[in-house]
CSV table of C-alpha atoms (C1' of nucleotides) in Angstrom, one decimal:
chain,number,residue,atom,x,y,z
T,1082,MET,CA,34.2,-6.0,-2.6
T,1083,ILE,CA,34.9,-5.6,-6.2
T,1084,THR,CA,38.6,-5.5,-7.3
T,1085,ASP,CA,38.5,-6.5,-11.0
T,1086,SER,CA,39.3,-3.3,-12.8
T,1087,SER,CA,37.3,-4.2,-15.9
T,1088,ALA,CA,34.3,-4.6,-13.6
T,1089,THR,CA,34.9,-1.4,-11.8
T,1090,ASP,CA,35.2,0.4,-15.2
T,1091,ARG,CA,31.9,-0.9,-16.4
T,1092,ILE,CA,30.2,0.1,-13.2
T,1093,MET,CA,31.7,3.5,-13.4
T,1094,GLY,CA,30.5,3.9,-17.0
T,1095,GLN,CA,26.9,2.9,-16.0
T,1096,PHE,CA,26.5,5.2,-13.0
T,1097,ASP,CA,27.0,8.9,-13.3
T,1098,PHE,CA,27.0,9.5,-9.6
T,1099,LEU,CA,30.2,7.4,-9.3
T,1100,GLN,CA,32.0,9.6,-11.8
T,1101,GLN,CA,30.8,12.7,-10.1
T,1102,ALA,CA,31.9,11.5,-6.6
T,1103,ASP,CA,35.4,11.9,-5.4
T,1104,ASN,CA,38.0,9.2,-5.3
T,1105,SER,CA,37.7,8.4,-1.7
T,1106,PHE,CA,34.0,7.6,-2.2
T,1107,GLN,CA,34.7,5.5,-5.3
T,1108,ARG,CA,37.2,3.5,-3.3
T,1109,ARG,CA,34.8,2.9,-0.4
T,1110,PHE,CA,32.0,2.1,-2.8
T,1111,PHE,CA,33.9,-0.7,-4.5
T,1112,GLN,CA,35.1,-2.0,-1.1
T,1113,SER,CA,31.7,-2.5,0.4
T,1114,VAL,CA,29.5,-3.5,-2.5
T,1115,SER,CA,29.2,-6.9,-4.2
T,1116,LEU,CA,28.3,-8.1,-7.7
T,1117,ILE,CA,25.5,-10.7,-8.3
T,1118,ASN,CA,24.0,-12.4,-11.3
T,1119,LEU,CA,20.3,-13.4,-11.5
T,1120,PRO,CA,18.8,-15.7,-14.0
T,1121,ALA,CA,15.7,-14.5,-16.0
T,1122,ALA,CA,12.2,-14.9,-14.5
T,1123,GLN,CA,13.7,-15.0,-10.9
T,1124,PRO,CA,11.5,-13.4,-8.2
T,1125,ILE,CA,13.4,-10.6,-6.5
T,1126,CYS,CA,11.1,-9.0,-4.0
T,1127,GLN,CA,7.8,-10.3,-2.5
T,1128,GLN,CA,5.1,-7.9,-1.5
T,1129,GLY,CA,5.3,-7.3,2.2
T,1130,SER,CA,8.8,-8.5,2.7
T,1131,GLN,CA,11.7,-6.5,4.1
T,1132,CYS,CA,14.3,-5.6,1.7
T,1133,SER,CA,17.8,-6.7,2.7
T,1134,HIS,CA,19.8,-4.8,0.1
T,1135,LEU,CA,19.6,-2.1,-2.5
T,1136,ALA,CA,20.4,-3.4,-6.0
T,1137,LEU,CA,21.8,-1.2,-8.8
T,1138,VAL,CA,21.2,-2.8,-12.2
T,1139,LEU,CA,24.2,-3.1,-14.5
T,1140,SER,CA,22.6,-5.1,-17.2
T,1141,GLY,CA,19.3,-6.8,-17.8
T,1142,GLN,CA,15.8,-5.8,-16.8
T,1143,ALA,CA,13.3,-6.2,-14.0
T,1144,ARG,CA,9.6,-5.6,-13.7
T,1145,VAL,CA,7.9,-4.2,-10.6
T,1146,TYR,CA,4.2,-5.0,-10.5
T,1147,LYS,CA,1.1,-5.4,-8.3
T,1148,ILE,CA,-1.2,-8.5,-8.1
T,1149,GLY,CA,-4.9,-8.2,-7.5
T,1150,ASP,CA,-7.1,-10.6,-5.7
T,1151,ASN,CA,-8.3,-12.3,-8.9
T,1152,GLY,CA,-4.7,-12.9,-10.0
T,1153,ARG,CA,-4.7,-10.0,-12.5
T,1154,GLU,CA,-1.4,-8.0,-12.6
T,1155,ILE,CA,-0.3,-4.6,-13.6
T,1156,THR,CA,3.2,-3.3,-14.2
T,1157,LEU,CA,4.2,-0.3,-12.2
T,1158,TYR,CA,7.6,0.3,-14.0
T,1159,ARG,CA,10.6,-1.5,-15.2
T,1160,ILE,CA,14.2,-1.3,-13.9
T,1161,GLY,CA,17.0,-1.1,-16.5
T,1162,PRO,CA,20.7,-0.6,-16.6
T,1163,GLY,CA,21.9,2.4,-14.5
T,1164,GLU,CA,18.7,2.3,-12.5
T,1165,SER,CA,17.8,0.8,-9.2
T,1166,CYS,CA,14.9,-0.7,-7.4
T,1167,ILE,CA,14.2,2.4,-5.6
T,1168,LEU,CA,11.2,1.2,-3.7
T,1169,THR,CA,13.8,-0.9,-1.9
T,1170,ALA,CA,15.7,2.3,-0.9
T,1171,SER,CA,12.5,3.9,0.3
T,1172,CYS,CA,11.7,0.8,2.3
T,1173,ILE,CA,15.2,0.7,3.7
T,1174,VAL,CA,15.1,4.4,4.8
T,1175,ASN,CA,11.5,4.5,6.1
T,1176,GLY,CA,11.2,0.8,7.3
T,1177,HIS,CA,8.1,0.1,5.3
T,1178,PRO,CA,7.5,-3.3,3.9
T,1179,PHE,CA,7.9,-3.6,0.1
T,1180,PRO,CA,4.5,-2.7,-1.5
T,1181,ALA,CA,4.8,-4.7,-4.7
T,1182,PHE,CA,6.4,-7.6,-6.4
T,1183,ALA,CA,9.6,-7.6,-8.5
T,1184,VAL,CA,10.9,-10.2,-10.9
T,1185,SER,CA,13.7,-10.3,-13.4
T,1186,GLU,CA,12.7,-10.4,-17.0
T,1187,GLU,CA,16.1,-11.0,-18.4
T,1188,PRO,CA,19.3,-12.3,-16.7
T,1189,ILE,CA,20.5,-9.4,-14.5
T,1190,GLU,CA,23.9,-8.3,-13.3
T,1191,ALA,CA,23.5,-6.0,-10.3
T,1192,VAL,CA,25.6,-4.3,-7.7
T,1193,LEU,CA,24.4,-5.0,-4.1
T,1194,ILE,CA,24.6,-2.3,-1.4
T,1195,ASN,CA,24.0,-2.7,2.4
T,1196,PRO,CA,21.2,-0.6,3.9
T,1197,ALA,CA,23.7,0.9,6.3
T,1198,ASP,CA,25.8,2.2,3.4
T,1199,VAL,CA,22.8,3.5,1.5
T,1200,VAL,CA,22.0,5.7,4.5
T,1201,ARG,CA,25.6,6.7,5.4
T,1202,TRP,CA,26.5,7.6,1.8
T,1203,SER,CA,23.5,9.8,1.4
T,1204,ASP,CA,24.8,11.7,4.4
T,1205,GLU,CA,28.3,12.0,2.9
T,1206,THR,CA,28.1,12.2,-0.8
T,1207,PRO,CA,26.0,14.7,-2.7
T,1208,ALA,CA,26.1,12.8,-6.0
T,1209,TRP,CA,24.7,9.6,-4.4
T,1210,ARG,CA,22.1,11.6,-2.7
T,1211,LYS,CA,21.0,13.3,-5.9
T,1212,TYR,CA,21.0,9.9,-7.7
T,1213,LEU,CA,18.6,8.4,-5.1
T,1214,PHE,CA,16.3,11.4,-4.9
T,1215,SER,CA,15.9,11.8,-8.6
T,1216,LEU,CA,15.3,8.1,-9.0
T,1217,VAL,CA,12.4,8.1,-6.5
T,1218,SER,CA,10.9,11.2,-7.9
T,1219,SER,CA,11.0,10.0,-11.5
T,1220,ARG,CA,9.4,6.8,-10.3
T,1221,LEU,CA,6.7,8.8,-8.7
T,1222,SER,CA,6.1,10.6,-12.0
T,1223,GLU,CA,6.0,7.3,-13.9
T,1224,VAL,CA,3.4,5.7,-11.5
T,1225,ILE,CA,1.3,8.8,-11.7
T,1226,GLY,CA,1.4,8.3,-15.4
T,1227,ILE,CA,0.1,4.8,-14.9
T,1228,VAL,CA,-2.8,6.1,-12.8
T,1229,GLU,CA,-3.7,8.4,-15.6
T,1230,GLU,CA,-3.6,5.6,-18.1
T,1231,ILE,CA,-5.9,3.2,-16.3
T,1232,ALA,CA,-8.3,5.9,-15.0
T,1233,PHE,CA,-8.9,7.7,-18.2
T,1234,ARG,CA,-7.7,5.9,-21.4
T,1235,ARG,CA,-9.4,3.1,-23.2
T,1236,VAL,CA,-7.9,-0.4,-23.5
T,1237,ASP,CA,-7.7,-0.3,-27.3
T,1238,THR,CA,-5.6,2.9,-27.4
T,1239,ARG,CA,-3.4,1.7,-24.5
T,1240,LEU,CA,-2.8,-1.6,-26.3
T,1241,ALA,CA,-1.9,0.2,-29.5
T,1242,SER,CA,0.6,2.3,-27.5
T,1243,PHE,CA,2.0,-0.9,-26.0
T,1244,LEU,CA,2.5,-2.4,-29.4
T,1245,VAL,CA,4.1,0.7,-31.0
T,1246,GLN,CA,6.5,1.1,-28.0
T,1247,ASN,CA,7.4,-2.6,-27.6
T,1248,ALA,CA,7.9,-3.7,-31.2
T,1249,GLU,CA,11.5,-4.8,-31.9
T,1250,PRO,CA,13.0,-2.2,-34.1
T,1251,ALA,CA,13.1,-3.1,-37.9
T,1252,ARG,CA,11.2,-6.4,-37.4
T,1253,GLU,CA,8.1,-4.6,-36.1
T,1254,ARG,CA,7.3,-7.6,-34.1
T,1255,ILE,CA,6.3,-8.1,-30.4
T,1256,GLU,CA,7.0,-11.6,-29.0
T,1257,GLN,CA,4.7,-11.8,-26.1
T,1258,THR,CA,1.7,-13.8,-25.2
T,1259,HIS,CA,-1.7,-12.1,-24.8
T,1260,GLN,CA,-1.5,-13.0,-21.1
T,1261,ALA,CA,1.9,-11.2,-20.7
T,1262,ILE,CA,0.5,-8.1,-22.5
T,1263,ALA,CA,-2.6,-8.2,-20.2
T,1264,SER,CA,-0.4,-8.4,-17.1
T,1265,ASP,CA,1.5,-5.4,-18.3
T,1266,LEU,CA,-1.6,-3.2,-19.0
T,1267,GLY,CA,-3.5,-4.4,-15.9
T,1268,THR,CA,-6.4,-5.9,-17.9
T,1269,SER,CA,-7.5,-9.5,-18.6
T,1270,ARG,CA,-6.2,-11.9,-21.2
T,1271,GLU,CA,-9.7,-12.2,-22.9
T,1272,VAL,CA,-9.9,-8.4,-23.4
T,1273,VAL,CA,-6.4,-8.3,-24.9
T,1274,SER,CA,-7.3,-11.2,-27.3
T,1275,ARG,CA,-10.5,-9.5,-28.4
T,1276,VAL,CA,-8.9,-6.1,-29.0
T,1277,LEU,CA,-6.1,-7.7,-30.9
T,1278,LYS,CA,-8.5,-9.6,-33.1
T,1279,ASP,CA,-10.2,-6.4,-33.8
T,1280,LEU,CA,-6.9,-4.7,-34.7
T,1281,GLU,CA,-6.2,-7.7,-37.0
T,1282,GLN,CA,-9.5,-7.3,-38.8
T,1283,ARG,CA,-8.7,-3.6,-39.4
T,1284,ARG,CA,-5.4,-4.9,-40.9
T,1285,LEU,CA,-3.2,-3.0,-38.4
T,1286,ILE,CA,-1.5,-6.1,-37.1
T,1287,GLN,CA,-1.2,-9.9,-37.7
T,1288,ILE,CA,-1.6,-12.3,-34.9
T,1289,GLN,CA,0.7,-15.3,-34.5
T,1290,ARG,CA,1.0,-17.7,-31.7
T,1291,GLY,CA,3.1,-16.0,-29.1
T,1292,ALA,CA,3.8,-13.0,-31.3
T,1293,ILE,CA,2.2,-10.0,-33.0
T,1294,GLN,CA,3.4,-8.6,-36.3
T,1295,ILE,CA,2.7,-4.9,-36.9
T,1296,LEU,CA,1.4,-4.2,-40.4
T,1297,ASP,CA,0.5,-0.5,-40.2
T,1298,ARG,CA,2.6,1.4,-37.6
T,1299,ALA,CA,1.2,4.7,-38.7
T,1300,LYS,CA,-2.4,3.9,-38.0
T,1301,LEU,CA,-1.5,2.1,-34.8
T,1302,ALA,CA,0.4,5.2,-33.6
T,1303,ALA,CA,-2.6,7.4,-34.6
T,1304,LEU,CA,-4.9,5.1,-32.5
T,1305,SER,CA,-2.4,5.1,-29.6
T,1306,ASN,CA,-2.5,8.9,-29.0
T,1307,GLN,CA,-6.3,9.4,-28.9
B,1422,MET,CA,11.7,36.0,7.0
B,1423,ILE,CA,9.6,35.1,10.1
B,1424,THR,CA,10.4,36.8,13.4
B,1425,ASP,CA,7.2,36.5,15.3
B,1426,SER,CA,8.1,34.0,18.0
B,1427,SER,CA,4.6,32.5,18.4
B,1428,ALA,CA,4.7,31.7,14.7
B,1429,THR,CA,8.1,30.1,14.9
B,1430,ASP,CA,7.0,28.1,17.8
B,1431,ARG,CA,4.0,26.8,15.9
B,1432,ILE,CA,6.2,26.0,12.9
B,1433,MET,CA,8.7,24.2,15.1
B,1434,GLY,CA,5.9,22.1,16.6
B,1435,GLN,CA,4.6,21.1,13.2
B,1436,PHE,CA,7.8,20.0,11.6
B,1437,ASP,CA,10.0,17.5,13.3
B,1438,PHE,CA,13.0,18.1,11.0
B,1439,LEU,CA,13.3,21.6,12.5
B,1440,GLN,CA,13.5,20.3,16.1
B,1441,GLN,CA,16.1,17.7,15.1
B,1442,ALA,CA,18.2,20.3,13.2
B,1443,ASP,CA,20.7,22.4,15.0
B,1444,ASN,CA,20.2,26.0,16.1
B,1445,SER,CA,22.1,27.5,13.2
B,1446,PHE,CA,19.9,25.8,10.7
B,1447,GLN,CA,16.8,26.9,12.5
B,1448,ARG,CA,18.0,30.5,12.4
B,1449,ARG,CA,18.7,30.3,8.7
B,1450,PHE,CA,15.4,28.6,8.0
B,1451,PHE,CA,13.3,31.3,9.6
B,1452,GLN,CA,15.4,33.9,8.0
B,1453,SER,CA,14.8,32.8,4.4
B,1454,VAL,CA,11.3,31.4,4.4
B,1455,SER,CA,8.0,33.3,4.3
B,1456,LEU,CA,4.5,32.7,5.5
B,1457,ILE,CA,1.4,32.8,3.3
B,1458,ASN,CA,-2.3,32.3,3.6
B,1459,LEU,CA,-4.4,30.9,0.8
B,1460,PRO,CA,-8.3,30.8,0.7
B,1461,ALA,CA,-10.2,27.6,0.1
B,1462,ALA,CA,-10.7,26.3,-3.4
B,1463,GLN,CA,-7.7,28.2,-4.7
B,1464,PRO,CA,-5.7,26.6,-7.6
B,1465,ILE,CA,-2.1,26.1,-6.5
B,1466,CYS,CA,-0.3,24.3,-9.3
B,1467,GLN,CA,-1.3,23.7,-12.9
B,1468,GLN,CA,-0.3,20.6,-14.7
B,1469,GLY,CA,2.8,21.4,-16.9
B,1470,SER,CA,3.8,24.5,-15.0
B,1471,GLN,CA,7.2,25.1,-13.4
B,1472,CYS,CA,7.1,25.3,-9.6
B,1473,SER,CA,8.5,28.5,-8.2
B,1474,HIS,CA,8.5,27.5,-4.5
B,1475,LEU,CA,8.2,24.6,-2.2
B,1476,ALA,CA,5.3,24.9,0.2
B,1477,LEU,CA,5.2,23.3,3.7
B,1478,VAL,CA,1.6,23.1,5.0
B,1479,LEU,CA,1.0,24.5,8.5
B,1480,SER,CA,-2.7,24.2,8.6
B,1481,GLY,CA,-5.5,23.4,6.1
B,1482,GLN,CA,-5.5,20.8,3.3
B,1483,ALA,CA,-4.7,20.6,-0.5
B,1484,ARG,CA,-5.7,18.0,-3.0
B,1485,VAL,CA,-3.4,16.8,-5.8
B,1486,TYR,CA,-5.2,15.3,-8.8
B,1487,LYS,CA,-5.2,14.4,-12.4
B,1488,ILE,CA,-7.8,15.4,-15.0
B,1489,GLY,CA,-8.6,13.1,-18.0
B,1490,ASP,CA,-9.7,14.2,-21.5
B,1491,ASN,CA,-13.4,13.8,-20.7
B,1492,GLY,CA,-13.0,16.1,-17.7
B,1493,ARG,CA,-13.1,13.2,-15.1
B,1494,GLU,CA,-10.8,13.7,-12.2
B,1495,ILE,CA,-8.9,11.4,-9.8
B,1496,THR,CA,-7.3,12.3,-6.5
B,1497,LEU,CA,-3.7,11.2,-6.2
B,1498,TYR,CA,-3.2,12.3,-2.6
B,1499,ARG,CA,-3.9,15.0,-0.1
B,1500,ILE,CA,-1.4,17.3,1.7
B,1501,GLY,CA,-2.1,18.1,5.3
B,1502,PRO,CA,-0.3,19.9,8.2
B,1503,GLY,CA,3.3,18.9,8.5
B,1504,GLU,CA,3.4,17.7,4.9
B,1505,SER,CA,4.5,19.3,1.7
B,1506,CYS,CA,3.8,19.3,-1.9
B,1507,ILE,CA,6.5,17.0,-2.6
B,1508,LEU,CA,5.9,16.8,-6.3
B,1509,THR,CA,7.1,20.4,-6.3
B,1510,ALA,CA,10.3,19.4,-4.6
B,1511,SER,CA,10.9,16.7,-7.2
B,1512,CYS,CA,10.1,19.1,-10.0
B,1513,ILE,CA,12.5,21.6,-8.5
B,1514,VAL,CA,15.3,19.1,-8.1
B,1515,ASN,CA,14.9,17.4,-11.5
B,1516,GLY,CA,13.5,20.3,-13.5
B,1517,HIS,CA,10.4,18.4,-14.6
B,1518,PRO,CA,7.2,20.2,-15.2
B,1519,PHE,CA,4.5,19.4,-12.5
B,1520,PRO,CA,2.6,16.4,-13.7
B,1521,ALA,CA,-0.8,17.1,-12.0
B,1522,PHE,CA,-3.0,19.8,-10.5
B,1523,ALA,CA,-3.2,21.0,-6.9
B,1524,VAL,CA,-6.0,22.9,-5.2
B,1525,SER,CA,-6.6,24.0,-1.7
B,1526,GLU,CA,-9.6,22.4,-0.1
B,1527,GLU,CA,-9.6,24.4,3.1
B,1528,PRO,CA,-7.8,27.8,3.8
B,1529,ILE,CA,-4.2,27.0,4.0
B,1530,GLU,CA,-1.3,28.5,6.0
B,1531,ALA,CA,2.0,27.5,4.5
B,1532,VAL,CA,5.7,28.2,4.7
B,1533,LEU,CA,7.3,29.0,1.4
B,1534,ILE,CA,10.9,28.0,0.5
B,1535,ASN,CA,13.1,29.0,-2.4
B,1536,PRO,CA,14.2,26.2,-4.7
B,1537,ALA,CA,17.8,27.2,-4.1
B,1538,ASP,CA,17.3,26.7,-0.3
B,1539,VAL,CA,15.6,23.4,-0.9
B,1540,VAL,CA,18.7,22.1,-2.6
B,1541,ARG,CA,21.3,23.8,-0.4
B,1542,TRP,CA,19.7,22.6,2.8
B,1543,SER,CA,19.5,19.1,1.6
B,1544,ASP,CA,23.3,19.2,1.2
B,1545,GLU,CA,23.8,20.7,4.6
B,1546,THR,CA,21.2,19.3,6.9
B,1547,PRO,CA,20.5,15.6,7.4
B,1548,ALA,CA,17.1,16.2,9.1
B,1549,TRP,CA,15.8,18.2,6.1
B,1550,ARG,CA,17.1,15.6,3.7
B,1551,LYS,CA,15.4,12.8,5.6
B,1552,TYR,CA,12.2,14.8,5.7
B,1553,LEU,CA,12.2,15.3,1.9
B,1554,PHE,CA,13.2,11.8,1.0
B,1555,SER,CA,10.6,10.1,3.3
B,1556,LEU,CA,7.9,12.4,2.0
B,1557,VAL,CA,8.6,11.5,-1.6
B,1558,SER,CA,8.8,7.8,-0.9
B,1559,SER,CA,5.6,7.8,1.1
B,1560,ARG,CA,3.9,9.5,-1.7
B,1561,LEU,CA,5.2,6.9,-4.0
B,1562,SER,CA,3.6,4.2,-1.8
B,1563,GLU,CA,0.3,6.1,-1.7
B,1564,VAL,CA,0.1,6.5,-5.5
B,1565,ILE,CA,0.9,2.8,-5.9
B,1566,GLY,CA,-2.1,2.2,-3.6
B,1567,ILE,CA,-4.2,4.2,-5.9
B,1568,VAL,CA,-3.1,2.1,-8.9
B,1569,GLU,CA,-4.0,-1.0,-7.0
B,1570,GLU,CA,-7.5,0.5,-6.1
B,1571,ILE,CA,-8.5,1.5,-9.6
B,1572,ALA,CA,-7.0,-1.5,-11.3
B,1573,PHE,CA,-8.4,-4.2,-9.1
B,1574,ARG,CA,-11.1,-3.0,-6.8
B,1575,ARG,CA,-14.8,-2.6,-7.6
B,1576,VAL,CA,-16.4,0.8,-7.4
B,1577,ASP,CA,-18.9,-0.2,-4.7
B,1578,THR,CA,-16.3,-1.4,-2.3
B,1579,ARG,CA,-14.1,1.6,-3.0
B,1580,LEU,CA,-17.1,3.9,-2.4
B,1581,ALA,CA,-17.9,2.1,0.9
B,1582,SER,CA,-14.3,2.6,1.9
B,1583,PHE,CA,-14.5,6.2,1.0
B,1584,LEU,CA,-17.7,6.7,3.2
B,1585,VAL,CA,-16.3,4.9,6.2
B,1586,GLN,CA,-13.0,6.9,6.0
B,1587,ASN,CA,-14.5,10.2,5.4
B,1588,ALA,CA,-17.4,10.3,7.7
B,1589,GLU,CA,-17.2,13.0,10.4
B,1590,PRO,CA,-16.6,11.3,13.7
B,1591,ALA,CA,-19.7,10.9,15.8
B,1592,ARG,CA,-22.1,12.4,13.3
B,1593,GLU,CA,-21.3,9.6,10.8
B,1594,ARG,CA,-22.0,12.0,8.0
B,1595,ILE,CA,-20.3,12.9,4.8
B,1596,GLU,CA,-21.0,16.3,3.4
B,1597,GLN,CA,-20.0,16.0,-0.2
B,1598,THR,CA,-21.8,16.0,-3.5
B,1599,HIS,CA,-21.8,12.9,-5.7
B,1600,GLN,CA,-19.7,14.8,-8.2
B,1601,ALA,CA,-17.0,15.5,-5.5
B,1602,ILE,CA,-16.9,11.8,-4.5
B,1603,ALA,CA,-16.7,10.8,-8.1
B,1604,SER,CA,-13.7,13.1,-8.7
B,1605,ASP,CA,-12.0,11.7,-5.6
B,1606,LEU,CA,-12.5,8.0,-6.7
B,1607,GLY,CA,-11.8,8.7,-10.4
B,1608,THR,CA,-15.2,7.6,-11.7
B,1609,SER,CA,-18.2,9.4,-12.9
B,1610,ARG,CA,-21.0,11.1,-11.1
B,1611,GLU,CA,-23.8,8.9,-12.5
B,1612,VAL,CA,-22.0,5.7,-11.3
B,1613,VAL,CA,-21.6,7.2,-7.8
B,1614,SER,CA,-25.3,8.2,-7.7
B,1615,ARG,CA,-26.3,4.7,-8.8
B,1616,VAL,CA,-24.1,2.9,-6.3
B,1617,LEU,CA,-25.3,5.2,-3.4
B,1618,LYS,CA,-28.9,4.5,-4.3
B,1619,ASP,CA,-28.2,0.8,-4.1
B,1620,LEU,CA,-26.5,1.3,-0.7
B,1621,GLU,CA,-29.5,3.3,0.4
B,1622,GLN,CA,-31.9,0.5,-0.6
B,1623,ARG,CA,-29.8,-1.9,1.4
B,1624,ARG,CA,-30.3,0.5,4.4
B,1625,LEU,CA,-26.5,1.1,4.9
B,1626,ILE,CA,-26.8,4.8,4.3
B,1627,GLN,CA,-29.3,7.6,3.8
B,1628,ILE,CA,-28.9,10.1,1.0
B,1629,GLN,CA,-29.6,13.8,1.4
B,1630,ARG,CA,-28.9,16.6,-0.9
B,1631,GLY,CA,-25.2,17.3,-0.6
B,1632,ALA,CA,-24.7,14.8,2.2
B,1633,ILE,CA,-24.8,11.2,3.1
B,1634,GLN,CA,-25.8,9.7,6.5
B,1635,ILE,CA,-24.2,6.4,7.5
B,1636,LEU,CA,-26.8,4.2,9.0
B,1637,ASP,CA,-24.9,0.9,9.3
B,1638,ARG,CA,-21.1,1.4,9.6
B,1639,ALA,CA,-20.3,-2.2,10.3
B,1640,LYS,CA,-21.9,-3.5,7.1
B,1641,LEU,CA,-20.3,-0.7,5.2
B,1642,ALA,CA,-17.0,-1.5,6.6
B,1643,ALA,CA,-17.5,-5.2,5.8
B,1644,LEU,CA,-18.3,-4.3,2.2
B,1645,SER,CA,-15.3,-2.0,2.1
B,1646,ASN,CA,-12.8,-4.6,2.7
B,1647,GLN,CA,-13.9,-7.2,0.1
O,125,DT,C1',1.1,-41.6,-32.1
O,126,DG,C1',-1.1,-40.0,-28.2
O,127,DG,C1',-1.0,-37.4,-24.1
O,128,DC,C1',0.3,-32.9,-22.0
O,129,DT,C1',1.0,-28.0,-21.5
O,130,DT,C1',0.5,-23.6,-23.2
O,131,DG,C1',-1.8,-20.3,-25.8
O,132,DT,C1',-6.1,-18.5,-28.1
O,133,DG,C1',-11.1,-17.9,-29.4
O,134,DT,C1',-15.8,-17.1,-28.0
O,135,DG,C1',-20.6,-16.7,-26.0
O,136,DA,C1',-23.1,-15.2,-22.0
O,137,DC,C1',-23.2,-12.3,-18.3
O,138,DT,C1',-22.0,-8.6,-14.9
O,139,DT,C1',-20.0,-4.2,-13.9
O,140,DA,C1',-18.6,0.5,-15.4
O,141,DA,C1',-18.6,4.5,-18.3
O,142,DT,C1',-20.9,7.5,-21.4
O,143,DC,C1',-24.7,10.2,-23.3
O,144,DA,C1',-28.9,12.5,-23.1
O,145,DC,C1',-32.1,13.9,-20.7
O,146,DA,C1',-35.6,15.2,-16.7
O,147,DG,C1',-36.7,16.6,-12.2
O,148,DA,C1',-35.8,18.6,-7.6
O,149,DC,C1',-34.0,21.6,-4.5
O,150,DA,C1',-32.0,26.1,-2.9
O,151,DA,C1',-30.5,30.6,-3.2
O,152,DA,C1',-31.4,35.1,-5.5
O,153,DC,C1',-34.2,38.6,-7.2
O,154,DG,C1',-37.8,41.5,-8.7
Q,1128,DC,C1',-44.4,36.1,-2.6
Q,1129,DG,C1',-43.6,33.7,-7.2
Q,1130,DT,C1',-40.2,33.2,-10.7
Q,1131,DT,C1',-35.7,32.5,-12.3
Q,1132,DT,C1',-31.2,30.4,-12.3
Q,1133,DG,C1',-27.8,27.4,-11.0
Q,1134,DT,C1',-26.6,23.2,-8.6
Q,1135,DC,C1',-27.5,18.6,-7.6
Q,1136,DT,C1',-29.5,14.1,-8.3
Q,1137,DG,C1',-32.2,10.2,-10.9
Q,1138,DT,C1',-32.7,7.2,-14.9
Q,1139,DG,C1',-32.9,4.7,-19.4
Q,1140,DA,C1',-30.2,3.4,-23.3
Q,1141,DT,C1',-25.9,2.3,-25.2
Q,1142,DT,C1',-21.0,1.0,-25.4
Q,1143,DA,C1',-16.8,-0.7,-23.1
Q,1144,DA,C1',-14.5,-3.7,-19.9
Q,1145,DG,C1',-14.1,-7.5,-16.8
Q,1146,DT,C1',-15.5,-12.4,-15.5
Q,1147,DC,C1',-16.7,-17.1,-16.1
Q,1148,DA,C1',-16.9,-21.3,-18.4
Q,1149,DC,C1',-15.4,-23.9,-21.8
Q,1150,DA,C1',-13.6,-25.4,-26.5
Q,1151,DC,C1',-10.0,-26.0,-29.4
Q,1152,DA,C1',-5.3,-25.5,-31.6
Q,1153,DA,C1',-0.3,-25.6,-31.7
Q,1154,DG,C1',3.9,-27.3,-30.0
Q,1155,DC,C1',6.5,-30.6,-27.0
Q,1156,DC,C1',8.1,-35.0,-25.9
Q,1157,DA,C1',7.8,-39.7,-24.4
DNA sequence: TGGCTTGTGTGACTTAATCACAGACAAACG
DNA sequence: CGTTTGTCTGTGATTAAGTCACACAAGCCA
């Protein structure tokens, strides 16, 4: 139950479906959910486990990923504010075990919902239903995008995309280790190191320990959409 | 509109959600849908196109796949009897363009539903809603499985899995060209040819033109789950 | 200062993908 | 019947990626 009106206001602001729903739903919603805080780098779901709750993220970010036998990882998608770990919802509804891992990348504030409510509300409230459905289907599109990436694109172009998209605005800097980048792209650390070295020799970036400085965003972007 | 009672019986038998729904829904359903037949190898959806209808497959099979720049393909999933091209549904609901290609592999009988009905019924009928949601979310799981395959597993083990899973029962035979197998697995024809040659030399299979005969299913299965 | 952890660099090797062909087989046709 | 045409498969050479083993460098902190 959430009573604090500043909290309910923030939540309402973050989730459109709440604004679209009627007052009675809003009341029941805040009566039955709870608010939690997670530290960064906290495991959230283990592959194969049953999910006990559906979490709607208010602030912070989580990463959903797969791990291969050799220990290599690949990121499937990220969950940001206003979104939800929809795999959880699909596990709840269909009774499947969770097919991946999830971990918080930043401290997370989230609203927790019971499986029973997830199902009941989707019978009662069109806005909630639409929210759920459009979340699953946009995840499906995202994951199909990942398939396309790893099946058809070369690592250097994917890495260039990664750098362009993940650079802090203005500073043009990415503060991640080669290992972290490799885990995101689904390749190995050595490959990332070698490709980065190559990009550095072509003067597109400059490598520092634990960080990468973009020197020529235009050329990097050109490489990234080959 | 479908009036023929043998047709409605077949459709009822194929789709659980119809049996679970009430009589009034069943009546409206058969009033507003139509039945179509497609030949084999018929393109169904083009990447980037808007979908005009949702198709529920009664018999036959379709393949949903991606094409890369080089012309290589990879299968995302197949749609069989009782299933539906759920990407279509998600495009209809969210207004996205279709992110892949779909083609019939066998002659297909399908029930066509208007986008408007798809949305309206999901507001009115819990069984229909559940059917849609569980379809999308199981596709999501399948596609995540594909990501895992291509990111982490080797081609020879994936090919072994393919052979074991696609052999005709009893005959232990796969009647497909190397190119078709490559398009399914998301690799190139040459690679498939070479791996098959290797499996033949290890006496696990025998290669014929346009077909593969399994000689040692046990060893093939052992290879496939490495 | 010296040990420890974490992050990076690199050579050698295997597996995959790409390119450029050459044959081999089957249906079609005069 | 032989020839042609299109489909299917085989193979070497080259490049890209992933794996393994290990060296070394930077920062931390006792």
